[in-house]
């Protein structure tokens, strides 16, 4: 069993975990909200270290990451558990599973890096469930991955504490964070968390030099008011920069949220168009059939830079990080 990082003894064999912003107080024999960090006799253990529920070789575009090593494959791993309880979770069968229910296999950090290299991947992604609660495992694998020239990526809800995120910074290159809504009410009622810590950690990720892309799943009747979405876009422009790729994805009914229909593609297009007007350089449409906001175009001259069809992509007009037509510098990472 692997002892956890980032916890303190608070007496009586109880501990406080400071890995994510729940900051759970955990009595002896109990676990935190995530279900995978367990107190045994006053020592906190990361019970899923090295235990994998899902392994796949994915196009990096599937994360989605459009400006990080575009056109490459990413060796993708998921575990079990989550520190959120989103009612619309698309991976609930692993995020809300416990160890008794889940089919898990062991994979050492060394074996993970080997498999990434052997399958011609340019990066490793921790995805499918929340990687924050896999902290120690991703840290060990990530350090090794970087030493072998691989990129690294978290697909995260961003509820990690700032200190824990700083601990990842020597190894974590890309931070693909959900900005699920721009109200605390949504985070509290739908996810079981709070908004501000997510925003604060995104700023820290930026300060640490990580490449950031955001995803907002637009859910009819819950977070689809234009005023709220515009406030979110303005926040990203002001705090993460206008070159931050923002993905706006259409909702489809899933898990416990089946009381409403899918998001109209026209609304996603409208949001992307408005984001451009507000000064965001790279808004993208997700979960909709062929959209003009699927490709990357030059914000300066409009030239096609990266063409996409679903998860397939083709570099069309980039000279490393510059537009081949006008020379505009593009915020895109081409090398791990
Ligand atoms: S990672 Fe978060 S949810 Fe899990 S025990 Fe620590 S503070 Fe609680």
Coordinates of C-alpha atoms and ligand atoms in Angstrom, one line a residue:
X1 CA 0.0 0.0 0.0
X2 CA 1.4 3.4 -1.0
X3 CA 1.4 6.2 1.6
X4 CA -0.2 9.4 0.4
X5 CA 1.5 12.7 0.0
X6 CA -0.1 15.9 1.3
X7 CA -1.8 15.2 4.5
X8 CA -1.3 16.2 8.2
X9 CA -1.8 14.4 11.5
X10 CA -4.5 16.2 13.4
X11 CA -4.5 14.0 16.5
X12 CA -6.4 11.0 17.7
X13 CA -5.3 9.1 14.6
X14 CA -7.3 11.4 12.4
X15 CA -5.7 13.2 9.4
X16 CA -6.5 16.0 7.1
X17 CA -5.9 15.6 3.4
X18 CA -4.8 18.7 1.4
X19 CA -4.7 17.3 -2.0
X20 CA -7.9 18.8 -3.2
X21 CA -10.1 21.6 -2.0
X22 CA -12.4 19.4 -0.1
X23 CA -9.6 19.2 2.5
X24 CA -11.3 16.2 4.1
X25 CA -10.8 15.4 7.7
X26 CA -10.6 11.6 7.8
X27 CA -10.9 9.4 10.9
X28 CA -9.1 6.2 11.4
X29 CA -10.6 3.5 9.2
X30 CA -12.4 6.0 6.9
X31 CA -11.7 7.4 3.5
X32 CA -12.2 10.9 2.0
X33 CA -14.9 12.0 -0.4
X34 CA -13.0 10.6 -3.4
X35 CA -13.2 7.1 -1.9
X36 CA -9.6 6.2 -2.7
X37 CA -7.6 7.9 0.1
X38 CA -7.9 5.9 3.2
X39 CA -6.7 6.5 6.8
X40 CA -5.3 3.3 8.4
X41 CA -4.1 3.9 11.9
X42 CA -3.3 7.6 11.4
X43 CA -1.5 7.1 8.1
X44 CA -3.2 8.1 4.9
X45 CA -2.9 5.7 2.0
X46 CA -3.3 6.3 -1.8
X47 CA -5.2 3.0 -2.2
X48 CA -5.3 3.1 -6.0
X49 CA -1.7 3.8 -6.7
X50 CA -0.7 1.8 -9.8
X51 CA -4.3 0.4 -10.3
X52 CA -5.7 1.1 -13.7
X53 CA -9.3 0.8 -14.9
X54 CA -8.9 2.0 -18.5
X55 CA -6.0 2.1 -20.9
X56 CA -6.1 3.4 -24.5
X57 CA -4.1 5.0 -27.2
X58 CA -6.0 8.1 -28.2
X59 CA -5.5 11.0 -30.6
X60 CA -4.6 13.9 -28.3
X61 CA -7.6 15.7 -29.9
X62 CA -9.9 13.4 -28.0
X63 CA -9.0 15.0 -24.6
X64 CA -9.8 17.5 -26.2
X65 CA -6.4 19.2 -26.6
X66 CA -6.1 21.1 -29.9
X67 CA -3.0 23.2 -29.2
X68 CA -0.8 20.6 -27.5
X69 CA 1.2 18.3 -29.8
X70 CA -1.6 18.3 -32.5
X71 CA -1.9 15.3 -34.7
X72 CA -0.1 13.0 -32.2
X73 CA -1.2 10.0 -30.0
X74 CA -1.5 10.1 -26.3
X75 CA -1.2 7.0 -24.1
X76 CA -4.3 7.5 -21.9
X77 CA -4.9 6.0 -18.4
X78 CA -7.8 6.1 -16.0
X79 CA -8.3 4.8 -12.5
X80 CA -11.4 4.9 -10.3
X81 CA -13.0 7.4 -8.0
X82 CA -13.7 11.1 -8.2
X83 CA -13.8 14.1 -5.8
X84 CA -16.9 15.4 -7.6
X85 CA -20.3 13.9 -8.0
X86 CA -21.5 15.4 -11.3
X87 CA -25.0 14.4 -12.2
X88 CA -24.2 14.3 -15.9
X89 CA -20.9 12.4 -15.6
X90 CA -20.1 10.4 -18.8
X91 CA -17.6 8.1 -17.1
X92 CA -19.7 7.4 -14.0
X93 CA -19.0 3.7 -14.2
X94 CA -15.4 4.3 -13.3
X95 CA -15.6 7.7 -11.6
X96 CA -18.2 6.5 -9.1
X97 CA -17.0 2.9 -8.8
X98 CA -15.4 1.4 -5.7
X99 CA -12.6 -1.0 -5.7
X100 CA -14.8 -4.0 -5.1
X101 CA -16.9 -3.2 -8.2
X102 CA -14.2 -2.2 -10.6
X103 CA -12.0 -4.3 -12.8
X104 CA -8.5 -3.1 -12.2
X105 CA -5.1 -4.1 -13.3
X106 CA -1.7 -3.2 -12.0
X107 CA 0.7 -1.0 -14.0
X108 CA 3.9 0.4 -12.6
X109 CA 5.0 3.9 -13.7
X110 CA 7.9 2.3 -15.6
X111 CA 5.6 0.0 -17.5
X112 CA 3.3 2.8 -18.3
X113 CA 6.1 4.9 -19.8
X114 CA 7.3 1.8 -21.7
X115 CA 3.9 1.3 -23.2
X116 CA 3.5 4.9 -24.2
X117 CA 6.9 4.8 -26.0
X118 CA 6.2 1.4 -27.5
X119 CA 2.8 2.6 -28.9
X120 CA 4.4 5.6 -30.6
X121 CA 2.7 8.1 -28.3
X122 CA 4.1 11.6 -27.9
X123 CA 2.5 12.0 -24.4
X124 CA 0.8 10.4 -21.5
X125 CA -2.7 11.6 -20.4
X126 CA -4.3 10.8 -17.1
X127 CA -8.0 11.0 -18.0
X128 CA -11.3 9.2 -17.9
X129 CA -11.6 9.8 -14.1
X130 CA -10.1 12.6 -12.0
X131 CA -6.3 12.4 -12.0
X132 CA -5.9 14.6 -8.9
X133 CA -6.8 11.7 -6.7
X134 CA -4.1 9.6 -8.4
X135 CA -1.5 12.2 -7.4
X136 CA 1.4 10.1 -6.3
X137 CA 1.1 7.7 -9.2
X138 CA 0.9 10.4 -11.9
X139 CA 3.7 12.2 -10.2
X140 CA 6.0 9.2 -10.4
X141 CA 5.0 8.2 -13.9
X142 CA 5.1 11.8 -15.1
X143 CA 8.7 12.5 -13.9
X144 CA 9.8 9.4 -15.7
X145 CA 7.8 10.3 -18.8
X146 CA 9.4 13.8 -19.0
X147 CA 12.9 12.3 -18.6
X148 CA 12.2 10.1 -21.7
X149 CA 10.9 13.1 -23.8
X150 CA 7.2 12.4 -23.5
X151 CA 4.6 15.1 -23.0
X152 CA 2.2 14.9 -20.0
X153 CA -1.4 15.9 -19.6
X154 CA -4.1 16.1 -16.9
X155 CA -7.7 16.0 -17.9
X156 CA -9.1 17.5 -14.7
X157 CA -11.9 19.2 -12.9
X158 CA -9.3 21.5 -11.5
X159 CA -10.2 21.0 -7.8
X160 CA -6.6 20.3 -6.9
X161 CA -5.1 22.6 -4.2
X162 CA -2.6 25.1 -5.3
X163 CA 0.2 23.5 -3.4
X164 CA -0.5 20.1 -4.8
X165 CA -0.5 21.6 -8.3
X166 CA 2.8 23.2 -7.7
X167 CA 4.2 19.8 -6.7
X168 CA 3.2 18.5 -10.2
X169 CA 4.7 21.4 -12.1
X170 CA 8.1 19.8 -12.8
X171 CA 6.4 17.0 -14.7
X172 CA 3.0 18.3 -15.8
X173 CA 3.0 20.1 -19.2
X174 CA -0.7 20.3 -20.2
X175 CA -3.6 21.1 -17.9
X176 CA -6.9 20.4 -19.7
X177 CA -9.4 21.8 -17.2
X178 CA -13.2 21.8 -17.1
X179 CA -14.8 25.1 -16.4
X180 CA -18.2 23.6 -15.8
X181 CA -20.1 26.8 -15.2
X182 CA -19.4 30.3 -13.9
X183 CA -21.6 30.1 -10.8
X184 CA -20.8 28.6 -7.4
X185 CA -24.4 27.5 -7.3
X186 CA -23.8 25.1 -10.2
X187 CA -20.7 23.7 -8.7
X188 CA -22.4 23.2 -5.4
X189 CA -25.6 21.6 -6.6
X190 CA -24.5 19.7 -9.7
X191 CA -20.9 18.7 -8.9
X192 CA -20.5 18.9 -5.1
X193 CA -17.7 21.5 -5.1
X194 CA -17.1 25.2 -5.4
X195 CA -16.1 27.4 -8.3
X196 CA -13.4 29.7 -6.9
X197 CA -10.8 27.0 -6.1
X198 CA -11.1 25.8 -9.7
X199 CA -10.4 29.3 -11.0
X200 CA -7.5 29.9 -8.6
X201 CA -5.8 26.6 -9.5
X202 CA -6.1 27.4 -13.2
X203 CA -4.3 30.7 -12.6
X204 CA -1.5 28.8 -10.7
X205 CA -1.3 26.3 -13.7
X206 CA -0.8 29.3 -16.0
X207 CA 1.9 30.8 -13.7
X208 CA 3.7 27.5 -13.6
X209 CA 4.0 27.5 -17.4
X210 CA 1.6 24.7 -18.1
X211 CA -0.3 24.7 -21.4
X212 CA -4.0 25.2 -20.6
X213 CA -7.2 24.4 -22.5
X214 CA -10.6 24.7 -21.0
X215 CA -13.8 22.7 -21.6
X216 CA -17.3 23.9 -20.8
X217 CA -20.2 21.5 -21.3
X218 CA -23.2 23.7 -22.2
X219 CA -26.2 22.2 -20.5
X220 CA -29.7 23.5 -21.5
X221 CA -31.4 25.3 -18.7
X222 CA -28.4 25.1 -16.3
X223 CA -25.4 27.0 -17.5
X224 CA -26.4 28.2 -21.0
X225 CA -27.3 31.8 -20.3
X226 CA -25.3 34.0 -22.6
X227 CA -24.5 36.5 -19.8
X228 CA -22.9 33.8 -17.6
X229 CA -21.0 32.3 -20.6
X230 CA -19.7 35.8 -21.6
X231 CA -18.6 36.4 -18.0
X232 CA -16.7 33.1 -18.1
X233 CA -15.0 34.0 -21.5
X234 CA -14.0 37.4 -20.1
X235 CA -12.5 35.8 -17.1
X236 CA -10.4 33.4 -19.2
X237 CA -9.2 36.2 -21.4
X238 CA -8.3 38.3 -18.4
X239 CA -6.7 35.6 -16.2
X240 CA -5.4 32.9 -18.6
X241 CA -5.0 35.0 -21.7
X242 CA -6.8 35.5 -25.0
X243 CA -4.7 32.7 -26.6
X244 CA -6.2 30.1 -24.3
X245 CA -8.2 27.5 -26.4
X246 CA -11.7 27.2 -25.0
X247 CA -13.9 24.3 -26.0
X248 CA -17.7 24.6 -25.8
X249 CA -19.3 21.2 -26.0
X250 CA -22.9 20.1 -26.5
X251 CA -24.5 18.2 -23.7
X252 CA -26.1 14.8 -24.3
X253 CA -28.3 13.2 -21.6
X254 CA -26.3 10.8 -19.4
X255 CA -26.1 9.2 -15.9
X256 CA -28.5 11.0 -13.6
X257 CA -29.2 13.9 -15.9
X258 CA -31.8 12.6 -18.4
X259 CA -34.5 15.2 -17.8
X260 CA -33.4 17.5 -20.6
X261 CA -32.5 17.2 -24.3
X262 CA -29.2 17.8 -26.1
X263 CA -27.7 21.2 -26.6
X264 CA -28.6 22.7 -30.0
X265 CA -25.6 22.9 -32.3
X266 CA -26.7 26.4 -33.2
X267 CA -26.2 27.6 -29.6
X268 CA -22.6 26.2 -29.5
X269 CA -21.8 28.0 -32.7
X270 CA -23.4 31.2 -31.3
X271 CA -21.2 31.0 -28.2
X272 CA -18.1 30.4 -30.3
X273 CA -18.9 33.4 -32.5
X274 CA -19.5 35.6 -29.4
X275 CA -16.2 34.4 -27.9
X276 CA -14.4 35.6 -31.0
X277 CA -16.1 39.0 -30.8
X278 CA -15.0 39.3 -27.2
X279 CA -11.4 38.7 -28.2
X280 CA -10.8 35.0 -27.6
X281 CA -8.5 33.8 -30.3
X282 CA -9.4 30.1 -30.3
X283 CA -13.0 29.1 -29.4
X284 CA -13.9 25.5 -30.4
X285 CA -17.1 23.7 -30.8
X286 CA -17.4 20.2 -29.3
X287 CA -19.8 17.3 -29.7
X288 CA -21.4 18.8 -32.8
X289 CA -21.2 17.6 -36.4
X290 CA -18.9 19.5 -38.7
X291 CA -18.5 23.1 -37.4
X292 CA -16.6 26.1 -38.6
X293 CA -15.2 26.2 -35.1
X294 CA -13.5 22.8 -35.4
X295 CA -10.5 23.9 -37.4
X296 CA -7.8 26.3 -36.2
X297 CA -7.5 29.4 -38.2
X298 CA -5.1 32.3 -37.9
X299 CA -6.6 35.0 -35.7
X300 CA -4.7 37.6 -37.7
X301 CA -5.2 36.7 -41.4
X302 CA -7.8 33.9 -41.3
X303 CA -5.6 31.2 -42.9
X304 CA -6.3 27.6 -42.2
X305 CA -3.7 26.4 -39.7
X306 CA -4.9 23.0 -38.5
X307 CA -7.8 21.1 -40.2
X308 CA -9.9 18.7 -38.2
X309 CA -12.5 16.1 -38.8
X310 CA -13.6 14.6 -35.5
X311 CA -10.4 13.4 -33.8
X312 CA -8.4 13.4 -37.0
X313 CA -6.2 16.4 -37.7
X314 CA -3.8 17.8 -40.3
X315 CA -1.3 20.6 -40.0
X316 CA -2.3 22.8 -42.9
X317 CA -0.5 26.2 -42.4
X318 CA 1.9 26.2 -39.5
X319 CA 5.6 26.8 -39.7
X320 CA 6.4 25.4 -36.2
X321 CA 4.4 28.0 -34.1
X322 CA 3.8 30.6 -36.8
X323 CA 1.2 31.1 -39.4
X324 CA 2.8 30.3 -42.7
X325 CA 0.8 33.0 -44.5
X326 CA 1.3 36.0 -42.3
X327 CA 3.8 35.0 -39.6
X328 CA 1.5 35.5 -36.7
X329 CA 2.8 33.7 -33.6
X330 CA 0.2 31.0 -32.6
X331 CA -0.2 29.7 -29.0
X332 CA 0.4 26.1 -29.8
X333 CA 2.8 23.5 -28.4
X334 CA 4.5 21.4 -31.1
X335 CA 7.2 19.7 -29.2
X336 CA 7.1 17.8 -25.9
Ligands
LIG1 S1 -8.2 14.0 -2.5 FE1 -9.8 15.5 -1.9 S2 -11.7 14.2 -1.7 FE2 -9.9 12.8 -1.6 S3 -9.4 12.7 0.6 FE3 -8.1 14.3 -0.3 S4 -9.3 16.2 0.1 FE4 -10.8 14.5 0.3

